[in-house]
């Protein structure tokens, strides 16, 4: 991951990547502080110097204490209502609590602000894509995933969401392209292979679909879902 493109939504993914590098030099508490500060510096979030609750809220978020994090980020907004970082964190906190309407409201506030960095806008559209997908609003998922990927194209999850949403709206060639982009990021991604398999199935390329199903299986995808694709192909080809 390009550390210049990290956002609040990436904090959980940073732990396994950075802790081995930092552990020999820092205590766990300092490691946490370094990670949070890196997100602030690189994501374009408002400086924590404006509100002493910000770093404390980040630490709570990093520790998966989302109740405390939500309370503290809300306090940040009381004195700094346009704090981009707090808005993004609150959007993700509500998303993971399956509160999609308030989550979308926070992400929309980021998009409506002036002077927001590309990274922050990418994270806001990422969140909106996730919310839209969860409530099966696939056209909105396609719109927001596309806007996020235009700014930060290295996000595997969004290529997968885009691919499935395009497939569910019968855009099979576009979906195949999106799943292929996911494979460009990770050749061994089993979900991308299964997605390609289904797009090929719907384009009547059954041998290609069977090959993709086999690749999904070889990389450890759920056997039942792989068999569903294979059985669909066999029902037509015999």
mmCIF file of C-alpha atoms in Angstrom:
data_model
loop_
_atom_site.group_PDB
_atom_site.id
_atom_site.type_symbol
_atom_site.label_atom_id
_atom_site.label_comp_id
_atom_site.label_asym_id
_atom_site.label_seq_id
_atom_site.Cartn_x
_atom_site.Cartn_y
_atom_site.Cartn_z
ATOM 1 C CA UNK A 1 0.000 0.000 0.000
ATOM 2 C CA UNK A 2 1.240 3.484 -0.896
ATOM 3 C CA UNK A 3 1.492 5.164 2.511
ATOM 4 C CA UNK A 4 0.711 8.498 0.865
ATOM 5 C CA UNK A 5 -2.766 7.225 0.070
ATOM 6 C CA UNK A 6 -3.923 5.823 3.409
ATOM 7 C CA UNK A 7 -7.209 7.032 4.898
ATOM 8 C CA UNK A 8 -9.167 6.401 8.118
ATOM 9 C CA UNK A 9 -10.800 3.380 6.512
ATOM 10 C CA UNK A 10 -7.339 1.789 6.184
ATOM 11 C CA UNK A 11 -6.299 1.903 9.876
ATOM 12 C CA UNK A 12 -7.309 -1.737 10.640
ATOM 13 C CA UNK A 13 -5.174 -2.923 7.699
ATOM 14 C CA UNK A 14 -2.077 -1.045 8.842
ATOM 15 C CA UNK A 15 -1.524 -3.043 12.027
ATOM 16 C CA UNK A 16 -0.067 -6.296 10.618
ATOM 17 C CA UNK A 17 1.940 -4.401 8.018
ATOM 18 C CA UNK A 18 3.622 -1.843 10.253
ATOM 19 C CA UNK A 19 3.827 -3.406 13.716
ATOM 20 C CA UNK A 20 6.752 -5.755 12.834
ATOM 21 C CA UNK A 21 8.722 -2.772 11.551
ATOM 22 C CA UNK A 22 7.994 -0.573 14.545
ATOM 23 C CA UNK A 23 8.027 -3.061 17.434
ATOM 24 C CA UNK A 24 11.837 -3.195 17.870
ATOM 25 C CA UNK A 25 11.907 0.571 18.345
ATOM 26 C CA UNK A 26 8.666 1.532 20.091
ATOM 27 C CA UNK A 27 6.310 0.450 22.841
ATOM 28 C CA UNK A 28 2.789 -0.682 21.845
ATOM 29 C CA UNK A 29 1.370 2.659 22.972
ATOM 30 C CA UNK A 30 3.838 4.582 20.834
ATOM 31 C CA UNK A 31 3.220 2.278 17.861
ATOM 32 C CA UNK A 32 -0.463 3.168 18.073
ATOM 33 C CA UNK A 33 0.319 6.867 18.207
ATOM 34 C CA UNK A 34 2.642 6.619 15.201
ATOM 35 C CA UNK A 35 0.013 4.812 13.130
ATOM 36 C CA UNK A 36 -2.660 7.357 13.951
ATOM 37 C CA UNK A 37 -0.362 10.274 13.223
ATOM 38 C CA UNK A 38 0.589 8.742 9.857
ATOM 39 C CA UNK A 39 -3.069 8.563 8.867
ATOM 40 C CA UNK A 40 -3.573 12.194 9.834
ATOM 41 C CA UNK A 41 -0.533 13.365 7.879
ATOM 42 C CA UNK A 42 -1.105 11.354 4.718
ATOM 43 C CA UNK A 43 -4.891 11.255 4.416
ATOM 44 C CA UNK A 44 -5.468 14.989 4.430
ATOM 45 C CA UNK A 45 -7.460 14.937 7.668
ATOM 46 C CA UNK A 46 -7.661 18.159 9.664
ATOM 47 C CA UNK A 47 -4.753 18.677 12.042
ATOM 48 C CA UNK A 48 -5.269 17.142 15.453
ATOM 49 C CA UNK A 49 -3.869 20.281 17.027
ATOM 50 C CA UNK A 50 -7.290 21.878 16.620
ATOM 51 C CA UNK A 51 -8.892 19.511 19.102
ATOM 52 C CA UNK A 52 -7.258 17.423 21.816
ATOM 53 C CA UNK A 53 -9.941 14.733 21.481
ATOM 54 C CA UNK A 54 -8.831 13.763 17.975
ATOM 55 C CA UNK A 55 -5.816 11.583 18.761
ATOM 56 C CA UNK A 56 -7.605 9.969 21.686
ATOM 57 C CA UNK A 57 -10.529 9.194 19.378
ATOM 58 C CA UNK A 58 -8.173 7.693 16.782
ATOM 59 C CA UNK A 59 -6.620 5.455 19.405
ATOM 60 C CA UNK A 60 -10.067 4.234 20.477
ATOM 61 C CA UNK A 61 -10.943 3.522 16.839
ATOM 62 C CA UNK A 62 -7.669 1.685 16.312
ATOM 63 C CA UNK A 63 -8.429 -0.461 19.389
ATOM 64 C CA UNK A 64 -11.921 -1.236 18.025
ATOM 65 C CA UNK A 65 -13.517 0.718 20.882
ATOM 66 C CA UNK A 66 -16.006 2.287 18.534
ATOM 67 C CA UNK A 67 -18.386 3.529 21.227
ATOM 68 C CA UNK A 68 -15.691 5.700 22.790
ATOM 69 C CA UNK A 69 -14.364 6.703 19.372
ATOM 70 C CA UNK A 70 -17.801 7.862 18.251
ATOM 71 C CA UNK A 71 -18.255 9.944 21.400
ATOM 72 C CA UNK A 72 -14.855 11.580 21.029
ATOM 73 C CA UNK A 73 -15.142 12.267 17.303
ATOM 74 C CA UNK A 74 -18.557 13.808 17.922
ATOM 75 C CA UNK A 75 -16.896 16.163 20.416
ATOM 76 C CA UNK A 76 -14.362 17.081 17.759
ATOM 77 C CA UNK A 77 -17.202 18.121 15.435
ATOM 78 C CA UNK A 78 -18.764 20.264 18.142
ATOM 79 C CA UNK A 79 -15.814 22.643 17.975
ATOM 80 C CA UNK A 80 -14.739 21.899 14.386
ATOM 81 C CA UNK A 81 -17.833 20.864 12.366
ATOM 82 C CA UNK A 82 -15.913 20.569 9.097
ATOM 83 C CA UNK A 83 -13.166 18.318 10.461
ATOM 84 C CA UNK A 84 -12.688 15.945 7.539
ATOM 85 C CA UNK A 85 -11.016 13.232 9.576
ATOM 86 C CA UNK A 86 -13.726 13.125 12.238
ATOM 87 C CA UNK A 87 -16.442 12.980 9.569
ATOM 88 C CA UNK A 88 -14.723 10.069 7.816
ATOM 89 C CA UNK A 89 -14.159 8.133 11.027
ATOM 90 C CA UNK A 90 -17.774 8.631 12.094
ATOM 91 C CA UNK A 91 -18.880 7.453 8.671
ATOM 92 C CA UNK A 92 -16.932 4.214 9.062
ATOM 93 C CA UNK A 93 -17.980 3.710 12.690
ATOM 94 C CA UNK A 94 -21.625 3.901 11.680
ATOM 95 C CA UNK A 95 -21.015 1.676 8.665
ATOM 96 C CA UNK A 96 -19.547 -1.101 10.806
ATOM 97 C CA UNK A 97 -22.500 -0.707 13.181
ATOM 98 C CA UNK A 98 -24.758 -1.275 10.144
ATOM 99 C CA UNK A 99 -26.217 2.224 10.534
ATOM 100 C CA UNK A 100 -26.085 3.000 6.855
ATOM 101 C CA UNK A 101 -28.171 6.191 6.758
ATOM 102 C CA UNK A 102 -26.051 8.139 9.287
ATOM 103 C CA UNK A 103 -22.939 6.620 7.753
ATOM 104 C CA UNK A 104 -23.876 7.986 4.337
ATOM 105 C CA UNK A 105 -24.725 11.343 5.859
ATOM 106 C CA UNK A 106 -21.189 11.710 7.262
ATOM 107 C CA UNK A 107 -19.564 10.674 3.993
ATOM 108 C CA UNK A 108 -21.781 13.070 2.035
ATOM 109 C CA UNK A 109 -20.721 15.931 4.306
ATOM 110 C CA UNK A 110 -17.103 15.277 3.348
ATOM 111 C CA UNK A 111 -17.934 15.383 -0.357
ATOM 112 C CA UNK A 112 -19.767 18.682 0.046
ATOM 113 C CA UNK A 113 -16.834 20.427 1.743
ATOM 114 C CA UNK A 114 -14.520 22.697 -0.218
ATOM 115 C CA UNK A 115 -10.804 22.057 -0.436
ATOM 116 C CA UNK A 116 -10.987 18.361 0.492
ATOM 117 C CA UNK A 117 -8.002 16.244 -0.570
ATOM 118 C CA UNK A 118 -8.336 13.514 -3.196
ATOM 119 C CA UNK A 119 -7.550 10.886 -0.574
ATOM 120 C CA UNK A 120 -10.344 12.070 1.707
ATOM 121 C CA UNK A 121 -12.780 12.224 -1.216
ATOM 122 C CA UNK A 122 -11.737 8.721 -2.255
ATOM 123 C CA UNK A 123 -12.417 7.456 1.271
ATOM 124 C CA UNK A 124 -15.821 9.166 1.384
ATOM 125 C CA UNK A 125 -16.867 7.668 -1.968
ATOM 126 C CA UNK A 126 -15.471 4.314 -0.792
ATOM 127 C CA UNK A 127 -17.742 4.477 2.240
ATOM 128 C CA UNK A 128 -20.740 5.458 0.133
ATOM 129 C CA UNK A 129 -20.050 2.555 -2.221
ATOM 130 C CA UNK A 130 -19.949 0.148 0.722
ATOM 131 C CA UNK A 131 -23.191 1.522 2.170
ATOM 132 C CA UNK A 132 -24.945 1.369 -1.191
ATOM 133 C CA UNK A 133 -23.834 -2.216 -1.794
ATOM 134 C CA UNK A 134 -25.116 -3.340 1.604
ATOM 135 C CA UNK A 135 -28.605 -2.073 0.772
ATOM 136 C CA UNK A 136 -28.436 -3.499 -2.792
ATOM 137 C CA UNK A 137 -28.344 -0.102 -4.477
ATOM 138 C CA UNK A 138 -26.005 -1.306 -7.191
ATOM 139 C CA UNK A 139 -26.177 1.724 -9.468
ATOM 140 C CA UNK A 140 -25.082 3.943 -6.577
ATOM 141 C CA UNK A 141 -22.354 1.436 -5.722
ATOM 142 C CA UNK A 142 -21.043 1.657 -9.286
ATOM 143 C CA UNK A 143 -21.113 5.464 -9.187
ATOM 144 C CA UNK A 144 -19.247 5.872 -5.900
ATOM 145 C CA UNK A 145 -16.815 2.998 -6.432
ATOM 146 C CA UNK A 146 -15.871 4.529 -9.764
ATOM 147 C CA UNK A 147 -15.289 7.958 -8.213
ATOM 148 C CA UNK A 148 -13.158 6.487 -5.452
ATOM 149 C CA UNK A 149 -11.086 4.304 -7.779
ATOM 150 C CA UNK A 150 -10.473 7.255 -10.085
ATOM 151 C CA UNK A 151 -8.591 8.895 -7.209
ATOM 152 C CA UNK A 152 -7.066 5.820 -5.530
ATOM 153 C CA UNK A 153 -7.134 2.844 -7.931
ATOM 154 C CA UNK A 154 -5.241 0.329 -5.781
ATOM 155 C CA UNK A 155 -8.205 -0.698 -3.579
ATOM 156 C CA UNK A 156 -8.972 -4.379 -4.182
ATOM 157 C CA UNK A 157 -12.274 -4.349 -2.302
ATOM 158 C CA UNK A 158 -13.720 -1.646 -4.519
ATOM 159 C CA UNK A 159 -12.857 -3.447 -7.755
ATOM 160 C CA UNK A 160 -14.688 -6.479 -6.382
ATOM 161 C CA UNK A 161 -17.723 -4.435 -5.286
ATOM 162 C CA UNK A 162 -17.737 -2.730 -8.668
ATOM 163 C CA UNK A 163 -17.537 -6.058 -10.477
ATOM 164 C CA UNK A 164 -20.421 -7.661 -8.564
ATOM 165 C CA UNK A 165 -22.568 -4.530 -8.874
ATOM 166 C CA UNK A 166 -21.988 -4.417 -12.627
ATOM 167 C CA UNK A 167 -22.824 -8.095 -12.909
ATOM 168 C CA UNK A 168 -26.042 -7.675 -10.915
ATOM 169 C CA UNK A 169 -27.039 -4.892 -13.321
ATOM 170 C CA UNK A 170 -26.276 -7.088 -16.374
ATOM 171 C CA UNK A 171 -23.110 -5.237 -17.390
ATOM 172 C CA UNK A 172 -21.132 -8.428 -17.909
ATOM 173 C CA UNK A 173 -18.265 -7.088 -20.003
ATOM 174 C CA UNK A 174 -17.698 -4.202 -17.608
ATOM 175 C CA UNK A 175 -17.872 -6.606 -14.658
ATOM 176 C CA UNK A 176 -15.292 -8.894 -16.253
ATOM 177 C CA UNK A 177 -13.004 -5.890 -16.672
ATOM 178 C CA UNK A 178 -13.411 -4.887 -13.017
ATOM 179 C CA UNK A 179 -12.665 -8.385 -11.741
ATOM 180 C CA UNK A 180 -9.631 -8.466 -14.030
ATOM 181 C CA UNK A 181 -8.412 -5.225 -12.479
ATOM 182 C CA UNK A 182 -8.731 -6.919 -9.086
ATOM 183 C CA UNK A 183 -6.556 -9.761 -10.355
ATOM 184 C CA UNK A 184 -3.998 -7.219 -11.535
ATOM 185 C CA UNK A 185 -3.650 -6.272 -7.865
ATOM 186 C CA UNK A 186 -3.690 -9.857 -6.563
ATOM 187 C CA UNK A 187 -3.452 -12.740 -9.007
ATOM 188 C CA UNK A 188 -4.437 -15.292 -6.377
ATOM 189 C CA UNK A 189 -7.663 -13.556 -5.308
ATOM 190 C CA UNK A 190 -10.309 -16.316 -5.381
ATOM 191 C CA UNK A 191 -13.312 -13.986 -5.290
ATOM 192 C CA UNK A 192 -12.103 -12.174 -8.401
ATOM 193 C CA UNK A 193 -11.714 -15.508 -10.192
ATOM 194 C CA UNK A 194 -15.234 -16.552 -9.229
ATOM 195 C CA UNK A 195 -16.565 -13.201 -10.406
ATOM 196 C CA UNK A 196 -14.844 -13.620 -13.753
ATOM 197 C CA UNK A 197 -16.308 -17.110 -13.948
ATOM 198 C CA UNK A 198 -19.853 -15.824 -13.566
ATOM 199 C CA UNK A 199 -19.347 -13.007 -16.063
ATOM 200 C CA UNK A 200 -18.064 -15.549 -18.601
ATOM 201 C CA UNK A 201 -21.019 -17.826 -17.852
ATOM 202 C CA UNK A 202 -23.448 -15.020 -18.640
ATOM 203 C CA UNK A 203 -21.526 -14.367 -21.859
ATOM 204 C CA UNK A 204 -21.947 -18.073 -22.786
ATOM 205 C CA UNK A 205 -18.230 -18.841 -22.425
ATOM 206 C CA UNK A 206 -18.753 -21.986 -20.372
ATOM 207 C CA UNK A 207 -15.256 -23.425 -20.776
ATOM 208 C CA UNK A 208 -13.803 -20.133 -19.618
ATOM 209 C CA UNK A 209 -16.239 -20.073 -16.695
ATOM 210 C CA UNK A 210 -15.201 -23.608 -15.666
ATOM 211 C CA UNK A 211 -11.535 -22.622 -15.828
ATOM 212 C CA UNK A 212 -12.166 -19.582 -13.634
ATOM 213 C CA UNK A 213 -14.137 -21.716 -11.178
ATOM 214 C CA UNK A 214 -11.188 -24.083 -10.938
ATOM 215 C CA UNK A 215 -8.859 -21.174 -10.224
ATOM 216 C CA UNK A 216 -11.200 -19.918 -7.497
ATOM 217 C CA UNK A 217 -11.146 -23.371 -5.916
ATOM 218 C CA UNK A 218 -7.359 -23.640 -6.147
ATOM 219 C CA UNK A 219 -7.012 -20.365 -4.250
ATOM 220 C CA UNK A 220 -9.324 -21.507 -1.482
ATOM 221 C CA UNK A 221 -12.760 -20.102 -2.273
ATOM 222 C CA UNK A 222 -15.875 -21.583 -0.680
ATOM 223 C CA UNK A 223 -16.461 -24.997 -2.300
ATOM 224 C CA UNK A 224 -20.222 -24.654 -2.335
ATOM 225 C CA UNK A 225 -20.099 -21.391 -4.278
ATOM 226 C CA UNK A 226 -17.583 -22.813 -6.744
ATOM 227 C CA UNK A 227 -19.803 -25.860 -7.313
ATOM 228 C CA UNK A 228 -22.787 -23.598 -7.923
ATOM 229 C CA UNK A 229 -20.990 -22.043 -10.880
ATOM 230 C CA UNK A 230 -19.696 -25.373 -12.163
ATOM 231 C CA UNK A 231 -23.131 -26.981 -11.917
ATOM 232 C CA UNK A 232 -24.679 -24.050 -13.779
ATOM 233 C CA UNK A 233 -22.198 -24.607 -16.600
ATOM 234 C CA UNK A 234 -22.760 -28.387 -16.666
ATOM 235 C CA UNK A 235 -26.530 -27.904 -16.795
ATOM 236 C CA UNK A 236 -26.046 -26.254 -20.178
ATOM 237 C CA UNK A 237 -23.076 -28.117 -21.628
ATOM 238 C CA UNK A 238 -24.024 -31.573 -20.313
#
